[in-house]
Coordinates of C-alpha atoms in Angstrom, one line a residue:
Chain A
M57 CA 10.4 -38.4 3.8
T58 CA 8.1 -38.1 6.8
L59 CA 7.0 -35.1 8.0
T60 CA 4.6 -34.8 10.7
V61 CA 2.4 -31.6 11.6
V62 CA 0.7 -30.7 15.0
G63 CA -2.1 -28.1 15.2
S64 CA -5.4 -27.0 14.6
I65 CA -8.1 -28.6 12.4
A66 CA -11.3 -26.5 12.2
F67 CA -14.5 -25.0 10.2
D68 CA -13.8 -21.6 9.0
A69 CA -16.8 -19.2 7.9
V70 CA -15.2 -16.2 5.8
E71 CA -16.6 -13.2 4.3
T72 CA -14.9 -10.8 1.9
E73 CA -16.3 -7.8 0.3
T74 CA -17.6 -9.6 -2.7
D75 CA -18.3 -13.1 -1.6
K76 CA -18.5 -15.6 1.5
R77 CA -18.3 -19.3 2.8
E78 CA -20.5 -20.6 5.6
R79 CA -18.3 -23.5 6.6
M80 CA -15.5 -24.9 4.9
L81 CA -12.4 -26.9 5.8
G82 CA -9.7 -25.0 7.7
G83 CA -6.9 -25.0 10.5
A84 CA -3.4 -24.5 10.5
A85 CA -2.5 -28.3 10.4
V86 CA -5.2 -28.6 7.2
H87 CA -3.6 -25.8 5.6
F88 CA -0.3 -27.0 6.3
S89 CA -0.7 -30.8 5.4
L90 CA -2.3 -30.0 1.9
A91 CA 0.5 -27.5 1.0
S92 CA 3.1 -30.0 2.2
S93 CA 1.5 -33.0 0.7
F94 CA 2.7 -31.9 -2.8
L95 CA 6.7 -32.4 -1.6
A96 CA 6.8 -35.1 1.3
E97 CA 4.3 -37.9 3.0
T98 CA 2.8 -36.0 5.7
R99 CA 1.2 -37.0 8.7
V100 CA -1.4 -34.8 10.7
I101 CA -2.2 -34.3 14.2
G102 CA -5.2 -32.4 15.9
P103 CA -8.3 -32.9 17.5
V104 CA -11.8 -33.1 15.9
G105 CA -15.4 -33.3 16.8
D106 CA -18.4 -35.2 15.7
D107 CA -19.1 -33.0 12.8
F108 CA -15.8 -33.8 11.1
G109 CA -16.8 -36.5 8.5
E110 CA -15.9 -38.3 5.5
E111 CA -16.1 -35.4 3.5
E112 CA -13.5 -33.5 5.2
Y113 CA -11.3 -36.5 6.0
A114 CA -11.5 -37.4 2.3
V115 CA -10.0 -33.6 1.3
L116 CA -6.9 -34.6 3.3
R117 CA -6.4 -38.1 2.1
E118 CA -6.8 -37.5 -1.8
R119 CA -3.7 -35.3 -1.1
G120 CA -2.3 -38.4 0.6
V121 CA -2.1 -37.0 3.8
I122 CA -1.9 -39.6 6.6
T123 CA -5.2 -39.0 8.9
D124 CA -4.3 -41.9 11.2
D125 CA -3.3 -39.7 14.2
I126 CA -6.5 -37.1 13.8
E127 CA -8.1 -37.4 17.3
H128 CA -11.8 -37.7 17.5
V129 CA -13.3 -36.5 20.4
P130 CA -16.8 -38.3 20.6
G131 CA -19.4 -36.0 21.8
G132 CA -16.9 -33.0 20.8
K133 CA -17.5 -30.2 18.2
T134 CA -14.7 -29.1 16.0
F135 CA -13.0 -25.9 16.3
F136 CA -14.8 -23.0 14.7
W137 CA -13.7 -19.8 13.4
A138 CA -15.3 -17.0 11.6
G139 CA -13.7 -13.8 10.0
R140 CA -14.5 -11.0 7.8
Y141 CA -11.7 -9.3 5.3
E142 CA -12.1 -5.9 4.1
R143 CA -11.5 -5.0 0.8
D144 CA -7.9 -4.3 1.5
V145 CA -7.7 -8.1 2.4
G146 CA -4.7 -7.1 4.6
I147 CA -7.2 -6.1 7.3
R148 CA -9.0 -8.8 8.8
H149 CA -12.1 -9.0 11.8
T150 CA -12.3 -12.1 13.6
L151 CA -16.2 -12.7 14.2
Q152 CA -16.2 -15.7 16.2
T153 CA -13.7 -18.1 17.9
D154 CA -15.2 -21.5 19.1
L155 CA -12.2 -23.3 20.7
N156 CA -14.6 -26.6 21.3
V157 CA -12.3 -29.8 21.0
F158 CA -9.2 -27.7 20.8
E159 CA -9.4 -26.2 24.2
H160 CA -8.7 -29.3 25.7
F161 CA -6.4 -30.6 23.1
E162 CA -3.3 -32.8 24.4
P163 CA -1.5 -34.3 21.4
K164 CA -1.0 -37.8 21.2
L165 CA 1.6 -38.9 19.0
S166 CA 1.6 -42.6 17.4
E167 CA 5.1 -44.4 17.1
A168 CA 5.2 -43.5 13.2
S169 CA 4.3 -39.8 14.0
A170 CA 6.9 -39.4 16.8
A171 CA 9.3 -41.1 14.4
A172 CA 9.3 -38.4 12.0
D173 CA 12.4 -37.0 10.4
T174 CA 11.0 -33.5 9.8
L175 CA 8.5 -31.9 12.5
F176 CA 6.1 -28.8 12.3
L177 CA 4.6 -27.0 15.6
A178 CA 1.8 -25.2 14.3
N179 CA 0.5 -22.5 16.8
I180 CA -0.7 -24.3 19.8
Q181 CA 0.1 -23.6 23.4
P182 CA 4.0 -23.2 23.8
D183 CA 3.9 -26.1 26.6
L184 CA 2.1 -28.2 24.4
Q185 CA 4.6 -27.8 21.5
R186 CA 7.3 -28.3 24.0
A187 CA 5.8 -31.9 25.1
V188 CA 5.7 -32.9 21.4
R189 CA 9.2 -31.8 20.4
E190 CA 10.2 -33.9 23.2
Q191 CA 8.6 -36.7 21.9
C192 CA 10.5 -36.7 18.6
T193 CA 13.8 -37.7 19.3
A194 CA 14.5 -38.4 16.1
A195 CA 13.7 -35.6 14.2
R196 CA 16.2 -33.9 11.9
F197 CA 14.7 -30.4 11.5
T198 CA 11.9 -29.0 13.7
A199 CA 10.3 -25.6 13.3
L200 CA 7.5 -23.8 15.3
D201 CA 4.9 -21.1 14.4
S202 CA 3.3 -18.9 17.3
M203 CA 1.0 -15.9 17.9
N204 CA 0.6 -12.6 19.7
L205 CA -1.7 -14.2 22.6
W206 CA 1.1 -16.8 23.5
I207 CA 4.0 -14.0 23.3
D208 CA 1.8 -11.9 25.8
I209 CA 0.4 -14.7 27.8
A210 CA 3.0 -17.7 27.7
H211 CA 6.1 -15.4 27.0
D212 CA 8.5 -17.8 29.1
S213 CA 6.9 -21.1 28.1
L214 CA 7.4 -19.7 24.4
L215 CA 11.3 -18.9 24.6
R216 CA 11.7 -22.5 26.3
T217 CA 10.4 -24.1 23.5
I218 CA 11.9 -22.0 20.8
A219 CA 15.1 -23.1 22.5
T220 CA 14.1 -26.5 21.6
V221 CA 13.8 -26.0 17.7
D222 CA 15.8 -25.8 14.8
C223 CA 13.5 -22.9 12.9
V224 CA 11.0 -20.3 14.1
I225 CA 8.3 -19.5 11.2
L226 CA 6.7 -16.4 12.3
N227 CA 5.3 -13.0 11.1
D228 CA 7.6 -9.7 11.2
G229 CA 5.5 -8.1 13.6
E230 CA 5.6 -11.4 15.9
I231 CA 9.3 -11.6 16.1
R232 CA 9.3 -7.8 16.9
Q233 CA 6.7 -8.1 19.6
L234 CA 8.5 -11.5 21.0
T235 CA 12.0 -9.8 21.3
D236 CA 10.8 -6.2 22.0
E237 CA 12.8 -4.9 19.1
P238 CA 11.4 -2.9 16.2
N239 CA 14.6 -3.7 13.9
L240 CA 13.5 -6.7 12.2
V241 CA 17.3 -7.5 11.9
R242 CA 18.1 -7.3 15.5
A243 CA 14.9 -8.7 16.2
A244 CA 16.0 -12.1 14.1
R245 CA 19.6 -11.9 15.3
N246 CA 17.8 -11.9 18.9
V247 CA 15.6 -14.9 18.2
L248 CA 19.0 -16.9 16.6
E249 CA 20.4 -16.4 20.3
L250 CA 17.7 -18.2 21.7
G251 CA 18.6 -21.3 19.9
P252 CA 17.5 -21.8 16.5
R253 CA 19.7 -21.9 13.6
V254 CA 17.0 -20.4 11.2
V255 CA 14.5 -17.6 11.6
V256 CA 11.5 -16.9 8.6
A257 CA 9.9 -13.6 8.7
K258 CA 6.6 -13.8 7.0
Q259 CA 5.9 -10.5 6.0
G260 CA 2.5 -11.1 4.1
E261 CA 2.2 -9.1 0.8
Y262 CA 5.6 -8.2 1.0
G263 CA 7.4 -11.7 0.9
A264 CA 9.5 -13.4 3.3
A265 CA 12.9 -13.0 4.8
M266 CA 15.3 -16.0 6.1
Y267 CA 18.2 -15.1 8.9
T268 CA 20.6 -17.8 9.6
E269 CA 24.2 -17.7 10.6
E270 CA 25.2 -17.2 7.0
G271 CA 23.3 -14.2 6.5
V272 CA 19.8 -12.8 5.0
F273 CA 18.0 -14.2 2.2
G274 CA 14.8 -12.3 1.3
L275 CA 12.2 -13.3 -1.3
P276 CA 9.2 -11.3 -2.6
A277 CA 5.9 -12.5 -2.3
Y278 CA 4.3 -13.9 -5.9
P279 CA 2.2 -10.8 -7.0
T280 CA -1.3 -11.8 -6.9
A281 CA -3.8 -9.6 -8.3
D282 CA -6.7 -11.5 -7.2
V283 CA -6.4 -12.1 -3.6
V284 CA -9.8 -14.0 -2.7
D285 CA -9.3 -15.5 0.8
P286 CA -5.8 -15.1 2.8
T287 CA -7.0 -17.4 5.6
G288 CA -4.3 -20.0 5.8
A289 CA -1.2 -18.5 3.5
G290 CA 1.0 -18.6 6.6
D291 CA 0.5 -21.9 7.1
S292 CA 0.7 -23.0 3.6
F293 CA 3.8 -21.1 3.4
A294 CA 5.2 -23.1 6.4
G295 CA 3.9 -26.4 4.6
G296 CA 5.7 -25.5 1.4
F297 CA 9.0 -24.8 3.2
M298 CA 8.9 -27.8 5.4
G299 CA 7.8 -30.3 2.8
C300 CA 10.6 -29.1 0.9
V301 CA 13.2 -29.7 3.6
A302 CA 11.5 -33.1 4.4
A303 CA 11.8 -34.0 1.0
H304 CA 15.6 -33.6 1.2
E305 CA 15.8 -36.2 3.9
G306 CA 19.4 -37.7 4.6
E307 CA 20.7 -34.3 2.8
E308 CA 23.0 -31.5 4.5
L309 CA 20.4 -28.9 5.4
T310 CA 22.5 -26.0 3.5
D311 CA 21.4 -22.4 3.2
E312 CA 21.1 -23.2 -0.6
L313 CA 18.3 -25.8 0.4
L314 CA 16.6 -23.4 2.8
R315 CA 16.4 -20.6 -0.1
T316 CA 14.6 -23.0 -2.2
A317 CA 12.5 -24.2 0.8
M318 CA 11.6 -20.5 1.0
A319 CA 10.3 -20.2 -2.9
Y320 CA 8.2 -23.6 -2.5
G321 CA 6.6 -22.0 1.0
T322 CA 5.9 -18.6 -1.1
A323 CA 4.8 -20.5 -3.9
L324 CA 2.1 -22.8 -2.0
A325 CA 1.1 -19.5 -0.2
S326 CA 0.4 -17.7 -3.3
F327 CA -1.9 -20.6 -4.5
N328 CA -3.7 -20.9 -1.3
V329 CA -5.2 -17.2 -1.4
E330 CA -6.5 -17.6 -4.9
A331 CA -9.7 -19.1 -3.5
F332 CA -11.4 -19.7 -0.3
G333 CA -10.5 -22.2 2.2
T334 CA -8.6 -25.6 0.7
E335 CA -10.4 -24.8 -2.7
R336 CA -7.3 -24.0 -4.8
M337 CA -5.4 -26.4 -2.9
Q338 CA -7.8 -29.3 -4.2
T339 CA -7.4 -28.6 -7.6
L340 CA -3.3 -27.8 -7.7
T341 CA -0.9 -29.6 -9.5
G342 CA 2.7 -30.2 -9.4
D343 CA 3.7 -28.5 -12.8
E344 CA 1.6 -25.7 -11.5
I345 CA 3.9 -25.1 -8.2
A346 CA 7.1 -25.9 -10.4
G347 CA 5.8 -23.2 -12.7
R348 CA 5.5 -20.3 -10.0
V349 CA 8.9 -21.5 -8.3
A350 CA 10.6 -20.7 -11.6
E351 CA 8.5 -17.8 -12.1
L352 CA 9.7 -16.3 -8.5
E353 CA 13.2 -16.6 -9.7
R354 CA 12.5 -14.8 -12.6
I355 CA 11.0 -11.8 -10.5
S356 CA 14.0 -11.9 -8.2
R357 CA 16.5 -11.9 -10.7
F358 CA 19.0 -9.2 -11.2
D359 CA 22.3 -8.7 -12.9
A360 CA 24.4 -6.9 -10.7
A361 CA 27.3 -6.1 -13.5
P362 CA 29.5 -3.4 -11.8
L363 CA 29.3 0.3 -13.2
A364 CA 32.2 2.6 -13.5
L365 CA 31.4 4.8 -10.2
R366 CA 31.9 8.4 -10.0
A367 CA 33.7 8.3 -6.6
Chain B
M158 CA 25.0 11.2 -19.1
T159 CA 23.3 14.5 -17.9
L160 CA 20.8 14.0 -15.0
T161 CA 18.4 16.9 -14.2
V162 CA 16.9 16.9 -10.8
V163 CA 14.1 19.7 -9.8
G164 CA 12.9 19.3 -6.1
S165 CA 13.3 20.7 -2.9
I166 CA 16.7 21.8 -1.1
A167 CA 16.3 22.3 2.9
F168 CA 17.5 22.4 6.1
D169 CA 16.3 19.7 8.4
A170 CA 16.2 19.3 12.0
V171 CA 15.7 15.6 13.1
E172 CA 15.3 13.6 16.4
T173 CA 15.5 10.3 17.0
E174 CA 15.3 8.2 20.5
T175 CA 19.2 8.5 21.1
D176 CA 20.4 11.6 19.2
K177 CA 19.7 14.6 17.1
R178 CA 20.7 17.0 14.7
E179 CA 19.3 20.7 15.3
R180 CA 20.0 21.7 11.5
M181 CA 21.7 19.9 8.9
L182 CA 21.3 19.9 4.8
G183 CA 18.7 18.5 3.6
G184 CA 15.5 18.3 0.7
A185 CA 14.6 15.7 -1.8
A186 CA 16.5 17.1 -4.5
V187 CA 19.9 17.1 -1.9
H188 CA 19.5 13.6 -1.2
F189 CA 18.7 12.7 -4.6
S190 CA 21.5 14.2 -6.2
L191 CA 24.2 13.1 -3.9
A192 CA 23.1 9.7 -4.5
S193 CA 22.7 10.1 -8.3
S194 CA 26.3 11.9 -8.2
F195 CA 27.9 8.4 -7.8
L196 CA 26.4 7.3 -11.5
A197 CA 25.9 10.2 -13.2
E198 CA 27.0 14.1 -13.9
T199 CA 23.6 15.7 -12.0
R200 CA 22.2 19.1 -12.1
V201 CA 20.1 19.9 -9.4
I202 CA 17.0 23.1 -9.5
G203 CA 15.5 24.4 -6.5
P204 CA 15.3 27.4 -4.4
V205 CA 17.3 28.6 -1.7
G206 CA 17.5 31.6 0.9
D207 CA 20.2 33.9 2.2
D208 CA 21.1 31.6 5.1
F209 CA 22.3 28.9 2.6
G210 CA 25.6 29.2 1.9
E211 CA 29.1 28.0 0.9
E212 CA 29.3 25.3 3.4
E213 CA 26.2 23.9 2.0
Y214 CA 27.0 23.9 -1.7
A215 CA 30.3 22.7 -1.2
V216 CA 28.9 19.4 -0.1
L217 CA 27.1 19.4 -3.4
R218 CA 30.2 20.4 -5.4
E219 CA 32.3 17.9 -3.6
R220 CA 30.5 15.1 -5.1
G221 CA 30.3 16.7 -8.5
V222 CA 26.9 18.1 -8.5
I223 CA 26.3 20.9 -10.7
T224 CA 24.5 24.0 -8.8
D225 CA 24.8 26.4 -11.4
D226 CA 20.8 25.9 -11.5
I227 CA 20.4 26.5 -7.8
E228 CA 18.0 29.7 -7.6
H229 CA 19.2 32.2 -4.6
V230 CA 16.0 34.3 -3.7
P231 CA 17.4 37.6 -2.3
G232 CA 16.0 38.1 1.4
G233 CA 14.1 34.5 1.3
K234 CA 15.0 31.7 3.7
T235 CA 15.5 28.0 3.0
F236 CA 13.0 25.3 3.4
F237 CA 13.0 24.3 6.9
W238 CA 11.9 20.9 8.4
A239 CA 11.6 19.5 11.6
G240 CA 10.8 15.8 12.7
R241 CA 11.1 13.0 15.0
Y242 CA 11.1 9.3 14.8
E243 CA 10.2 7.1 17.4
R244 CA 12.4 4.2 18.7
D245 CA 10.2 2.1 15.4
V246 CA 11.9 4.5 13.0
G247 CA 8.9 3.7 10.5
I248 CA 7.0 5.8 12.9
R249 CA 7.9 9.7 12.0
H250 CA 6.5 12.8 13.5
T251 CA 6.7 16.1 12.0
L252 CA 7.2 19.0 14.1
Q253 CA 7.7 21.9 11.9
T254 CA 7.5 22.9 8.2
D255 CA 8.4 26.2 7.2
L256 CA 7.9 26.1 3.0
N257 CA 9.8 29.6 3.0
V258 CA 11.3 30.3 -0.5
F259 CA 10.1 26.9 -1.8
E260 CA 6.2 28.2 -1.4
H261 CA 6.6 30.4 -4.3
F262 CA 9.0 27.9 -6.2
E263 CA 9.0 28.4 -10.1
P264 CA 11.6 26.1 -11.6
K265 CA 13.4 27.8 -14.2
L266 CA 15.8 25.7 -16.2
S267 CA 18.8 26.6 -17.9
E268 CA 19.6 25.5 -21.4
A269 CA 21.8 22.7 -20.2
S270 CA 19.4 21.5 -17.5
A271 CA 16.3 21.3 -20.2
A272 CA 18.9 19.5 -22.6
A273 CA 19.1 16.5 -19.9
D274 CA 19.1 13.2 -21.0
T275 CA 17.4 12.0 -17.8
L276 CA 14.8 14.2 -15.7
F277 CA 13.7 13.3 -12.1
L278 CA 10.8 15.3 -11.1
A279 CA 11.0 15.0 -7.2
N280 CA 7.9 15.9 -4.9
I281 CA 6.5 19.4 -5.8
Q282 CA 3.1 20.6 -7.0
P283 CA 2.0 18.6 -10.4
D284 CA 1.5 21.4 -12.3
L285 CA 5.3 22.5 -11.7
Q286 CA 6.4 19.2 -12.7
R287 CA 4.5 19.2 -15.9
A288 CA 5.8 22.8 -16.7
V289 CA 9.2 21.4 -16.4
R290 CA 8.8 18.3 -18.0
E291 CA 7.5 20.1 -21.1
Q292 CA 10.8 22.0 -21.3
C293 CA 12.7 18.9 -21.3
T294 CA 11.9 18.1 -25.0
A295 CA 15.1 15.8 -25.5
A296 CA 14.8 13.7 -22.4
R297 CA 14.8 9.9 -23.1
F298 CA 13.7 9.3 -19.4
T299 CA 12.0 11.1 -17.0
A300 CA 10.4 10.1 -13.6
L301 CA 8.5 11.8 -11.0
D302 CA 7.8 11.4 -7.5
S303 CA 4.6 12.9 -5.5
M304 CA 3.1 12.8 -1.9
N305 CA -0.4 12.3 -0.4
L306 CA -0.9 16.0 -0.1
W307 CA -1.0 16.3 -4.1
I308 CA -2.7 13.0 -4.5
D309 CA -5.5 14.5 -2.2
I310 CA -5.7 18.3 -3.5
A311 CA -4.2 18.2 -6.9
H312 CA -5.5 14.6 -8.0
D313 CA -6.5 15.7 -11.8
S314 CA -3.6 17.7 -12.5
L315 CA -1.0 14.9 -10.8
L316 CA -2.9 12.2 -13.3
R317 CA -2.2 14.4 -16.4
T318 CA 1.5 14.7 -15.2
I319 CA 1.9 11.2 -14.6
A320 CA 0.6 10.6 -18.6
T321 CA 3.9 12.6 -19.6
V322 CA 6.5 10.5 -17.7
D323 CA 7.9 7.2 -18.3
C324 CA 8.4 6.4 -14.8
V325 CA 6.4 7.0 -11.7
I326 CA 8.5 6.1 -8.4
L327 CA 6.2 6.2 -5.1
N328 CA 5.6 4.7 -2.1
D329 CA 3.6 1.7 -2.3
G330 CA 0.4 3.4 -0.2
E331 CA 0.6 6.2 -2.3
I332 CA 0.1 4.3 -5.5
R333 CA -2.8 2.7 -3.7
Q334 CA -4.2 5.8 -2.5
L335 CA -3.6 7.1 -6.2
T336 CA -5.4 4.4 -7.5
D337 CA -8.0 3.8 -4.8
E338 CA -7.2 0.0 -5.1
P339 CA -5.7 -2.1 -2.3
N340 CA -4.3 -4.6 -4.1
L341 CA -0.8 -3.4 -5.5
V342 CA -0.3 -5.4 -8.5
R343 CA -3.8 -3.9 -9.6
A344 CA -3.0 -0.6 -8.3
A345 CA 0.6 -0.4 -10.0
R346 CA -1.1 -1.8 -13.6
N347 CA -3.8 1.2 -13.3
V348 CA -0.7 3.6 -12.9
L349 CA 0.8 2.0 -16.0
E350 CA -2.6 2.5 -17.9
L351 CA -2.4 6.5 -17.2
G352 CA 0.6 6.4 -19.4
P353 CA 4.5 5.6 -17.8
R354 CA 6.1 2.4 -18.9
V355 CA 7.8 1.8 -15.7
V356 CA 5.9 1.9 -11.7
V357 CA 8.3 1.7 -9.0
A358 CA 6.7 1.1 -5.6
K359 CA 8.9 1.8 -2.4
Q360 CA 8.2 -0.5 0.4
G361 CA 10.3 1.4 2.8
E362 CA 12.1 -1.9 5.0
Y363 CA 10.3 -4.6 2.7
G364 CA 12.5 -3.3 -0.2
A365 CA 11.0 -2.4 -3.7
A366 CA 8.8 -3.6 -6.4
M367 CA 8.9 -2.8 -10.3
Y368 CA 6.1 -3.0 -12.6
T369 CA 6.6 -3.0 -16.2
E370 CA 5.1 -4.7 -19.3
E371 CA 7.4 -7.5 -19.2
G372 CA 5.8 -8.0 -15.4
V373 CA 7.2 -7.7 -11.9
F374 CA 10.3 -7.4 -10.5
G375 CA 10.9 -7.4 -6.3
L376 CA 13.9 -6.8 -4.5
P377 CA 14.3 -6.9 -0.8
A378 CA 15.6 -4.1 1.2
Y379 CA 19.2 -4.0 2.4
P380 CA 18.8 -5.8 5.8
T381 CA 20.2 -2.7 8.0
A382 CA 20.4 -3.6 11.9
D383 CA 21.0 0.3 12.7
V384 CA 18.8 2.7 11.0
V385 CA 19.8 6.2 12.5
D386 CA 17.7 8.5 10.4
P387 CA 15.6 7.3 7.3
T388 CA 14.9 11.1 6.1
G389 CA 15.7 11.0 2.4
A390 CA 15.8 7.1 2.0
G391 CA 13.2 7.5 -0.8
D392 CA 15.1 10.2 -2.7
S393 CA 18.3 8.6 -2.5
F394 CA 16.6 5.6 -4.1
A395 CA 15.3 7.4 -6.8
G396 CA 18.9 9.3 -6.9
G397 CA 20.3 5.7 -7.2
F398 CA 18.0 4.5 -9.6
M399 CA 17.8 7.3 -12.2
G400 CA 21.7 7.7 -11.8
C401 CA 22.0 4.2 -13.2
V402 CA 19.6 4.7 -16.1
A403 CA 21.5 8.0 -16.8
A404 CA 25.0 6.2 -16.6
H405 CA 23.7 3.8 -19.7
E406 CA 22.7 6.8 -22.0
G407 CA 22.6 5.9 -25.5
E408 CA 21.7 2.2 -24.4
E409 CA 18.0 0.6 -24.8
L410 CA 16.3 0.8 -21.4
T411 CA 15.6 -2.8 -21.0
D412 CA 14.0 -4.7 -18.2
E413 CA 17.3 -6.0 -17.2
L414 CA 18.9 -2.5 -17.2
L415 CA 15.8 -1.2 -15.0
R416 CA 16.4 -3.9 -12.6
T417 CA 20.0 -3.1 -12.0
A418 CA 18.7 0.2 -11.5
M419 CA 16.6 -0.9 -8.8
A420 CA 19.5 -2.8 -7.1
Y421 CA 21.6 0.9 -7.3
G422 CA 18.9 2.5 -5.8
T423 CA 18.4 0.1 -3.0
A424 CA 22.0 0.0 -2.1
L425 CA 22.0 3.9 -2.1
A426 CA 18.9 4.0 0.1
S427 CA 20.4 1.7 2.5
F428 CA 23.4 3.7 2.9
N429 CA 21.9 7.0 3.4
V430 CA 19.8 5.6 6.5
E431 CA 23.1 4.8 8.2
A432 CA 24.0 8.4 9.3
F433 CA 21.8 11.9 9.9
G434 CA 21.1 13.8 6.7
T435 CA 23.6 13.8 3.9
E436 CA 26.7 12.7 6.5
R437 CA 27.0 9.0 5.3
M438 CA 26.7 10.1 1.4
Q439 CA 29.8 12.6 2.1
T440 CA 32.0 9.7 3.2
L441 CA 30.7 7.0 0.8
T442 CA 32.9 5.3 -2.0
G443 CA 32.3 3.5 -5.2
D444 CA 33.8 0.4 -3.9
E445 CA 31.3 0.3 -1.0
I446 CA 28.1 0.8 -3.3
A447 CA 29.6 -1.9 -5.9
G448 CA 30.2 -4.2 -3.0
R449 CA 26.6 -3.7 -1.3
V450 CA 24.9 -4.2 -5.0
A451 CA 26.8 -7.5 -5.1
E452 CA 25.4 -8.2 -1.3
L453 CA 21.9 -7.6 -2.8
E454 CA 22.3 -10.1 -5.4
R455 CA 23.7 -12.8 -2.9
I456 CA 20.7 -12.1 -0.6
S457 CA 18.0 -12.4 -3.3
R458 CA 19.3 -15.1 -5.0
F459 CA 18.1 -18.7 -4.8
D460 CA 18.2 -22.1 -7.0
A461 CA 14.8 -23.1 -8.2
A462 CA 16.0 -26.6 -9.2
P463 CA 12.8 -28.3 -9.6
L464 CA 11.7 -31.2 -7.2
A465 CA 9.9 -34.1 -7.7
L466 CA 6.3 -33.2 -7.1
R467 CA 3.7 -35.3 -5.5
A468 CA 0.9 -34.2 -7.4

């Protein structure tokens, strides 16, 4: 039950229509590992600067996240991102991006990290993702995220990296862009042909869909009336999904298990957006997660009892 | 098991990236009634001109649709719409709209139509919808569709009409626009407060969500790799949904029944988009529909078996 995640660790500033935070813990690897920590022991790999202190380490450690492989760059500053959400939180404006120590990040894996059963490559340059992937020779299940920037400027490298992982977890728009195919079903099939056996399309407020050889699974998002801060929702989804896979170490990765993983991803993402940054994850309990997964099952269940059709 | 639908009957011209049709049977009431005809006897009410002939009537009658209340306007021309879809069929351009006899349509209900158990008010001016609603005093379940135009220019009338029906079936964007509320969960709740006890949000390729007092139901769309012509998908959805309700005349309208209706709506819409205009509906069989509803159940099912969480 060992899960390694490689990605950004950040400070975020977020404004919404009604509130804001000037500086809070963020970054893909942080959102991922806080979510996955409820399901599996998680090692986080990413760079931080001198401004990253005990308070930030404590948030991760209190959730049992193993921070030994966080790389402190002396004299450096931690990645900083500032954004603003409109009243419609589906619309986001990036106000500032300071890569800082993240700009020259070269992931170094300890022996323990490289021995992970389950590996998640959060959104970093695809050459770096591939280098990490090649070090994790024992991994039973590997997945990656990416972004429009790499699809644009490092397309071939991204395709090569995708060929080395078991699973791709992207926004549906990114899957369309990657394959230049507007129909998501075809686009996902095209990604499956690149090598992975699982493609997960994150669809924001609409939920998520999973494509495998066995077919399609679709799950609506949990209906949240008060979305406070969507930052990190996709990473929390990936954390719940991969955490669930890691929790089943040694078991066969059936479609049924992957569907359950989709539900945990959906549940974790839904909690993440209920408060700013990592605030909700810090108060979350296992009972709340189990309750929401059960609620997702109720939300999506129906009776297909056949009718007498007038054909 | 009597279902009445009031709405447009049209000729459509549709262009896609790879094919086109110069003139084919269309209109909301047509797409609706062909879909609902598989589930319940359907009476269709709408105006046509001299250009609407036996060939068009035959398409409806071959599916058992009762055309007695189609109003022939002597000397008039049938509503005509022309549109073009981009390679991404989610993007549609209207090229021409000739309202013709639809411009001065005033629905007249026969005794049989007014006695309907189930009534669907397709997208027409909301004052007219309300006038029809008031004539159907025996209806057990009534629903309406609308569009951005009426939300803009006849907002108060639309709100008054919504207060008289049991169910609203709109695109999610229309529900947000109607309530000026970007969060769909809140927007749907706001519509419930206007009077209806069911709000259905159509979400195109993402599926559909239903909001009632008992909570939320979400169903993904059927994953179609070859969307030929999306025209009328929403009307086919409404036809499948309302047809399923009408097929259960005399039964209590439980949440479970309404969820099954959502599945029939989703299935019928998915067939509609597989060919131009009404072409697919004309070859569709009851077995195909039952098969797809069962497939939707497989697509959306997962096991919420609880895990040992590390809380």
